[in-house]
mmCIF file of C-alpha atoms in Angstrom:
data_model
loop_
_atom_site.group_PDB
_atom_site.id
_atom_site.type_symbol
_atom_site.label_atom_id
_atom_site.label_comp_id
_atom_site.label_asym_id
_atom_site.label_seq_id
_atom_site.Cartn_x
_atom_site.Cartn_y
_atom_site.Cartn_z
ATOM 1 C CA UNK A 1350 -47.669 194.361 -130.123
ATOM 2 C CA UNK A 1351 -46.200 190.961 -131.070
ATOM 3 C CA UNK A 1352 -45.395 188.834 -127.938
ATOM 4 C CA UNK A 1353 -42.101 186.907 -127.079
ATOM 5 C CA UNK A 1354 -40.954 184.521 -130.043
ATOM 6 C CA UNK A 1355 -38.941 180.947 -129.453
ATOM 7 C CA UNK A 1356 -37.704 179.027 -131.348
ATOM 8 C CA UNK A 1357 -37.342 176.320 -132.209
ATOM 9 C CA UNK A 1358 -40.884 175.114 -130.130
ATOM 10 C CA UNK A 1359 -39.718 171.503 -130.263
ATOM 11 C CA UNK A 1360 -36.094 169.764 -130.308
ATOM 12 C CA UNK A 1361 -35.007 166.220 -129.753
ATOM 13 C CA UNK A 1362 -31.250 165.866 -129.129
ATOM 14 C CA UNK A 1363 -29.300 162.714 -128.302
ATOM 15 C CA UNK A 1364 -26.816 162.846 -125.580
ATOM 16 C CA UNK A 1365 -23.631 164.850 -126.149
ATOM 17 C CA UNK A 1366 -24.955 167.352 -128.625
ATOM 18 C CA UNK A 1367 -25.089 170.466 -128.162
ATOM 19 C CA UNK A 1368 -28.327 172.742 -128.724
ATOM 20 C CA UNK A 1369 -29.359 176.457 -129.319
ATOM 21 C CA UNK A 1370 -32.140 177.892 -128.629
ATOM 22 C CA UNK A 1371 -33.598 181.635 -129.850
ATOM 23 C CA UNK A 1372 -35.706 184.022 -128.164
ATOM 24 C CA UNK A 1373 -37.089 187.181 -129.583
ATOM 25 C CA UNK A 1374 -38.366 189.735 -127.308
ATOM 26 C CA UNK A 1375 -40.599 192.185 -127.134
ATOM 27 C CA UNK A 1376 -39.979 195.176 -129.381
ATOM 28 C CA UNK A 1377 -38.415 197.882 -127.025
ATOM 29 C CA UNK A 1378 -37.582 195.279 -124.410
ATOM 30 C CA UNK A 1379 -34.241 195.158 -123.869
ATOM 31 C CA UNK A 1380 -33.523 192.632 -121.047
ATOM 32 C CA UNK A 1381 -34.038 188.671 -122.254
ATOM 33 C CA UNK A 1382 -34.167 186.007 -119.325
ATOM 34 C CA UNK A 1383 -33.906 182.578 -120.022
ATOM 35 C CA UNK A 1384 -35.381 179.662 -117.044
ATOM 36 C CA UNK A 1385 -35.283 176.502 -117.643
ATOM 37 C CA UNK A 1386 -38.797 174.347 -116.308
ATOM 38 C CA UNK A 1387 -39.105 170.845 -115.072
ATOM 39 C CA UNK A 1388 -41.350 168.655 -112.942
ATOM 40 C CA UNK A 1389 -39.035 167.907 -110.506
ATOM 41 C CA UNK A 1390 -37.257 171.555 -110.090
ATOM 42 C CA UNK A 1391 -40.229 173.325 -111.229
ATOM 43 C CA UNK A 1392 -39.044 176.955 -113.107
ATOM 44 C CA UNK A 1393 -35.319 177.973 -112.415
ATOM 45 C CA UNK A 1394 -33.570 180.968 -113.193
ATOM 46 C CA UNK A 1395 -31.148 180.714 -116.122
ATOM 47 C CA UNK A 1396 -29.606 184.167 -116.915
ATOM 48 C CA UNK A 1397 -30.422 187.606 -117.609
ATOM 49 C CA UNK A 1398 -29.330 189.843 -120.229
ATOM 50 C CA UNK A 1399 -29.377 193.448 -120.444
ATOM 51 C CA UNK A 1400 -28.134 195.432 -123.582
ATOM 52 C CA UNK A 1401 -25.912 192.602 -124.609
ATOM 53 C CA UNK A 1402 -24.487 191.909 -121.275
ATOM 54 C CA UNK A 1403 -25.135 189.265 -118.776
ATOM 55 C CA UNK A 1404 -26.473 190.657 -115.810
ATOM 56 C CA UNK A 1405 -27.407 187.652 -113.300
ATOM 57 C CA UNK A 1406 -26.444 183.989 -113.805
ATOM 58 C CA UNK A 1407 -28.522 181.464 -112.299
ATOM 59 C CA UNK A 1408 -26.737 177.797 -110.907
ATOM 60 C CA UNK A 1409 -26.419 176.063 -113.591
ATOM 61 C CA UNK A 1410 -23.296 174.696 -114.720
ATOM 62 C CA UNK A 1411 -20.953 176.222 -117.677
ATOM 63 C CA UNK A 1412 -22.659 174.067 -120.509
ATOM 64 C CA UNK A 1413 -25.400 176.487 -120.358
ATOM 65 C CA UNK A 1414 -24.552 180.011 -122.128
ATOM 66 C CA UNK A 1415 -26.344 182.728 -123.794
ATOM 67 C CA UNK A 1416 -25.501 185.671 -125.321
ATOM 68 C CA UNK A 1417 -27.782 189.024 -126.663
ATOM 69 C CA UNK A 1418 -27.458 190.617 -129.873
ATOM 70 C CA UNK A 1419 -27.604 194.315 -130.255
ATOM 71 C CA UNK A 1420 -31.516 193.859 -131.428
ATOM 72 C CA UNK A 1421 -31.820 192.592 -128.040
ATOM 73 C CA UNK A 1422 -32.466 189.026 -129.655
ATOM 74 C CA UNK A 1423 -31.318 186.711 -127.786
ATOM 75 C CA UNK A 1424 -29.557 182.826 -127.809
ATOM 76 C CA UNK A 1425 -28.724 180.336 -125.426
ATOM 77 C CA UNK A 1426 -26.555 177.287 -125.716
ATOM 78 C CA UNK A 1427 -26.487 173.997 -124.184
ATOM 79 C CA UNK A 1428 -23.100 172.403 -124.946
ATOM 80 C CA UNK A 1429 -22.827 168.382 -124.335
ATOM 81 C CA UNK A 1430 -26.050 167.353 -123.621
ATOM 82 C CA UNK A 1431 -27.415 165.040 -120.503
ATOM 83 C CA UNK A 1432 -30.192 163.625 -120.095
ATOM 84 C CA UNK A 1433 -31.392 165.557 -117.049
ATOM 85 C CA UNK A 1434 -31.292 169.180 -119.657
ATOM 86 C CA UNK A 1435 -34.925 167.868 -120.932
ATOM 87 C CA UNK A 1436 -36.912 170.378 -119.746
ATOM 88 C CA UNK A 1437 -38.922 173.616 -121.495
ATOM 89 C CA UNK A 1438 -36.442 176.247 -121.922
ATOM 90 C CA UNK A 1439 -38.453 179.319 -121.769
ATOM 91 C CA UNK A 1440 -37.770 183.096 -122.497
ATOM 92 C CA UNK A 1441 -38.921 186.595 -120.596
ATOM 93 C CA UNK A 1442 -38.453 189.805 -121.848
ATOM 94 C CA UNK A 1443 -39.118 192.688 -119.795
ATOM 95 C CA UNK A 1444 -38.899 196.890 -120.131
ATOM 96 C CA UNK A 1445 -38.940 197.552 -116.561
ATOM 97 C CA UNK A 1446 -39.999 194.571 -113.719
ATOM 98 C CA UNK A 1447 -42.911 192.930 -115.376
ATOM 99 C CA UNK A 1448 -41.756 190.138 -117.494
ATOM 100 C CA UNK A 1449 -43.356 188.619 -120.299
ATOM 101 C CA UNK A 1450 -42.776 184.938 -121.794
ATOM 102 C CA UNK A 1451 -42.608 183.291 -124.547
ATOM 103 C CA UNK A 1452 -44.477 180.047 -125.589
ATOM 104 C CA UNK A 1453 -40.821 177.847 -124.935
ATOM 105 C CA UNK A 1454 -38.773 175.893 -126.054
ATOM 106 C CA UNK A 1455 -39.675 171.870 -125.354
ATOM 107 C CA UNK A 1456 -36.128 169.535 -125.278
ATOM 108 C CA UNK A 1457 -35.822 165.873 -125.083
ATOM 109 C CA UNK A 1458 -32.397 164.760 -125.035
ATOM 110 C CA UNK A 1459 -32.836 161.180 -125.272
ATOM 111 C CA UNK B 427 -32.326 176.285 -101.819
ATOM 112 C CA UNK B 428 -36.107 176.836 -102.350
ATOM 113 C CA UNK B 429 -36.514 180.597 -100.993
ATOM 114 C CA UNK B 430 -40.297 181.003 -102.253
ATOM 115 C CA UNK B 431 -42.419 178.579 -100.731
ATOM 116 C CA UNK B 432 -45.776 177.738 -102.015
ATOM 117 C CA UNK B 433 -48.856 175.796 -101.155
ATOM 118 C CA UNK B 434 -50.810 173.853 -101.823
ATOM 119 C CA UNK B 435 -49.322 171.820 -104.570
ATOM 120 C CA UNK B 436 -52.632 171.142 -105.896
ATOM 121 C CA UNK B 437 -56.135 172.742 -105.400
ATOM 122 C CA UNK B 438 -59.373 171.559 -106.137
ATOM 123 C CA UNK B 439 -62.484 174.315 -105.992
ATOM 124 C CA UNK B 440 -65.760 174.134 -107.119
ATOM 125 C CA UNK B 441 -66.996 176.627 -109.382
ATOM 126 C CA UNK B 442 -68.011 179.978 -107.642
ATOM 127 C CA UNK B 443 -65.946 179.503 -104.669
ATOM 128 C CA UNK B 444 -62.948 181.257 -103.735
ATOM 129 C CA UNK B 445 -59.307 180.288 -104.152
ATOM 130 C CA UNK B 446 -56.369 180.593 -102.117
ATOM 131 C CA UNK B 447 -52.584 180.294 -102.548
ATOM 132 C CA UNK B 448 -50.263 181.529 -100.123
ATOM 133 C CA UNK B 449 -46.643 181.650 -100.895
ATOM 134 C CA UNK B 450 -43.819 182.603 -98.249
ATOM 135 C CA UNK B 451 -40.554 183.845 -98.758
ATOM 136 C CA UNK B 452 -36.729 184.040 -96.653
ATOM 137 C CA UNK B 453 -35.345 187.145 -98.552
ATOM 138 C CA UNK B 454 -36.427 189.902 -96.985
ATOM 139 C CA UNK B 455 -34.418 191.773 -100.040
ATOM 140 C CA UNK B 456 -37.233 190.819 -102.187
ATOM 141 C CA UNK B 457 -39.191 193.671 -103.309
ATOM 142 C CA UNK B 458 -41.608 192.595 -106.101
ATOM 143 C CA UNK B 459 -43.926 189.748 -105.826
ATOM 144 C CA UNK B 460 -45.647 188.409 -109.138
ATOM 145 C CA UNK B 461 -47.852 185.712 -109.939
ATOM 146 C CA UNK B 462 -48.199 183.778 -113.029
ATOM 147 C CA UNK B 463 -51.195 181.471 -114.959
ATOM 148 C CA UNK B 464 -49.854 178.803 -116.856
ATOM 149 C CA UNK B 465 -51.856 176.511 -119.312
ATOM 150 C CA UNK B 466 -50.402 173.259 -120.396
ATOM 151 C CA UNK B 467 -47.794 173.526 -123.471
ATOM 152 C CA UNK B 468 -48.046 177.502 -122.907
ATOM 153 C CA UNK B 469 -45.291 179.610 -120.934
ATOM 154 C CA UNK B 470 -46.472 181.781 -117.772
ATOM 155 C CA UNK B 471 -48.323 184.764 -118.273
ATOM 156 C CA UNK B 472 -48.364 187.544 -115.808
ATOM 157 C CA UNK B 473 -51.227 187.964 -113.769
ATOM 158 C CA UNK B 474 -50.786 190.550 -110.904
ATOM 159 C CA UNK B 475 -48.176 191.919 -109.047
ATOM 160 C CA UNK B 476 -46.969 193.823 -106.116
ATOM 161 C CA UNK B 477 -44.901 195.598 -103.969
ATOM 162 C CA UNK B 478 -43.946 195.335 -100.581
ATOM 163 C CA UNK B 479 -45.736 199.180 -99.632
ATOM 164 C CA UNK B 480 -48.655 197.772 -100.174
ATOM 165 C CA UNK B 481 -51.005 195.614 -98.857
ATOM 166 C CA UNK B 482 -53.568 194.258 -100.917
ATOM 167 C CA UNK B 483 -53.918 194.563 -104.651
ATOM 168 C CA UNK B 484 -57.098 193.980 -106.899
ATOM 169 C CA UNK B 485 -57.447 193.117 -110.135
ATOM 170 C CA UNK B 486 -60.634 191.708 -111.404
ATOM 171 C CA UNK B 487 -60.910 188.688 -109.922
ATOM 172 C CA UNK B 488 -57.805 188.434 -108.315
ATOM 173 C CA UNK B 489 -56.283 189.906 -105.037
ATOM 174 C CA UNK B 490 -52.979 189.718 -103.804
ATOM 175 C CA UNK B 491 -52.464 190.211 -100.023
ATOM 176 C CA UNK B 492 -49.308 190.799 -98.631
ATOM 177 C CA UNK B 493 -48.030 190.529 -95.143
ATOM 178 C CA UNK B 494 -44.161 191.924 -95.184
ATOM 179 C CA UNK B 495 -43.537 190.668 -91.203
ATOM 180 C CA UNK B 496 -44.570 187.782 -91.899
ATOM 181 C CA UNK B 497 -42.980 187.106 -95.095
ATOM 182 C CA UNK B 498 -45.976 186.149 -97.028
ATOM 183 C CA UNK B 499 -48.318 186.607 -99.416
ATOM 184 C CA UNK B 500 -51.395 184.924 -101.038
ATOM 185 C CA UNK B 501 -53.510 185.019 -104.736
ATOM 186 C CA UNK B 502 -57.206 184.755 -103.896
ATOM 187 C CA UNK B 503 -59.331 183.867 -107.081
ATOM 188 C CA UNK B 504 -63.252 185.083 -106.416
ATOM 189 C CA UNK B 505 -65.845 183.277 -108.200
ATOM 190 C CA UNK B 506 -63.456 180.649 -109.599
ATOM 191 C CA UNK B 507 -64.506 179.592 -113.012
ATOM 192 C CA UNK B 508 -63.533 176.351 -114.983
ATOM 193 C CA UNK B 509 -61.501 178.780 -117.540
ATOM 194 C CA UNK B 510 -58.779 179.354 -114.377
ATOM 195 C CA UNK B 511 -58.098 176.042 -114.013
ATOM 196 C CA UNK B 512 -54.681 175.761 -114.500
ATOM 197 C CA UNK B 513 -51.396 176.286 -112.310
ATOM 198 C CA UNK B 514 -50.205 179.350 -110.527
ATOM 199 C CA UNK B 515 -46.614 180.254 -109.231
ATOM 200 C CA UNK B 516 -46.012 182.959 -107.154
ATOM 201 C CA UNK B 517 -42.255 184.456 -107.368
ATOM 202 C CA UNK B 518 -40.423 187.124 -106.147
ATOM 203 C CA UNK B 519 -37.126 189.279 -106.809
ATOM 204 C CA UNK B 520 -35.246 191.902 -106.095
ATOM 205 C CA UNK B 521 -36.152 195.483 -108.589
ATOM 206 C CA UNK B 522 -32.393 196.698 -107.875
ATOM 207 C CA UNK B 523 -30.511 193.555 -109.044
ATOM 208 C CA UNK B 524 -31.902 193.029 -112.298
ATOM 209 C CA UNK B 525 -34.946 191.021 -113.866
ATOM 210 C CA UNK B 526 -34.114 187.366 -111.892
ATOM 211 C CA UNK B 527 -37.114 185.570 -110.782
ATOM 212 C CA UNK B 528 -37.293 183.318 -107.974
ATOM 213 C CA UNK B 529 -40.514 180.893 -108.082
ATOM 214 C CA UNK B 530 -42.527 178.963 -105.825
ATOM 215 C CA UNK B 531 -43.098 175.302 -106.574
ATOM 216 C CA UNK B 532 -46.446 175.997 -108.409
ATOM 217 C CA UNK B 533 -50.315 174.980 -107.300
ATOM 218 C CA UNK B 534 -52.248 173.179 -110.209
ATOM 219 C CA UNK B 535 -55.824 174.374 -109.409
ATOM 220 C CA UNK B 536 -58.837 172.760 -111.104
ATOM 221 C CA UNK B 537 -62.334 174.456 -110.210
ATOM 222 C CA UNK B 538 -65.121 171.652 -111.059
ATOM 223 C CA UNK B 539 -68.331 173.153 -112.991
#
């Protein structure tokens, strides 16, 4: 069974871009969390999304928005970029509790 | 607010010895308690998990004890080996409000051949 997909692996933005990211699951997975991972905050909860609909949001501010597609694939968005979003961006899919994730997805907004 | 505790921040274990991580947690909602390995440029990767009903949980190598009055649990790693160096993060959430982890600050463990 294929594991979780990102992409892209690497991105380098400039300040007030915006970004998307990708994240295929799991086949048969359908809920797609998205955390973002830094040295100083170490891994921090994004959002979750379950059969297309957000089902937790982490605290992060409204630049930061996903959505899930009815294949369960899933996107996030970073709108107006700062410096402070470099960080690995990284997907889990799960069935049930266990989640699984993805290689991620490493920005530098410079 | 850092509900998952975790120490130590770094570990250093010579090979064939036994490591310990102990994380500790405030929300006593919590009801699943994973742990993830994590090589550099590669995401987390479960490792073991468990529940509050239990105790203690093998898996190879690995045991997870759990104490539920005191809010904590720990990874012990038996006969370390160079191939586990890497760094661990303990988490926790809550089965009955969807898939959102909440992690401890991570341990980067290095066991010396």
């Amino acid at each position: 069974k294929a594991g979780v997909t990102q992409t892209p692996r690497y991105l380098i933005k400039t300040r007030g871009q915006q970004v998307t990211l990708s994240c295929s699951p799991i086949s048969g997975h359908r809920s797609v969390s998205w955390y973002q991972q830094t040295p100083g905050q170490g891994l921090q909860f994004l959002f979750e999304y379950f059969s297309e609909t957000q089902r937790n949001k982490g605290n992060f501010p409204g630049r930061f928005s996903g959505r899930q597609f009815s294949n369960s694939r899933s996107e996030m968005n970073v709108s107006t970029l700062e410096l402070g979003d470099s960080a690995l961006y990284l997907c889990a899919s799960s069935l049930l509790a266990e989640q699984f994730f993805g290689p991620g997805t490493r920005l530098t907004v410079l | 607010q850092q509900q998952v505790k975790q120490s130590p921040q770094s570990l250093i274990v010579q090979k064939g010895g036994i490591s310990i991580i102990n994380c500790a947690y405030e929300n006593t909602a919590f009801d699943y308690f994973p742990w993830y390995q994590q090589f550099p440029g590669k995401g987390p990767a479960l490792l073991i998990a468990i529940r509050p009903d239990v105790s203690e949980k093998k898996e190879g190598r690995f045991t997870i004890s759990f104490n539920k009055s005191a809010k904590q649990f720990s990874l012990h790693i038996m006969d370390s080996q160079p191939g586990d160096s890497a760094t661990y993060f303990c988490a926790a959430s809550q089965r009955n409000a969807g898939n959102m982890l909440t992690f401890g600050g991570g341990t980067r463990l290095m066991v010396k051949p």
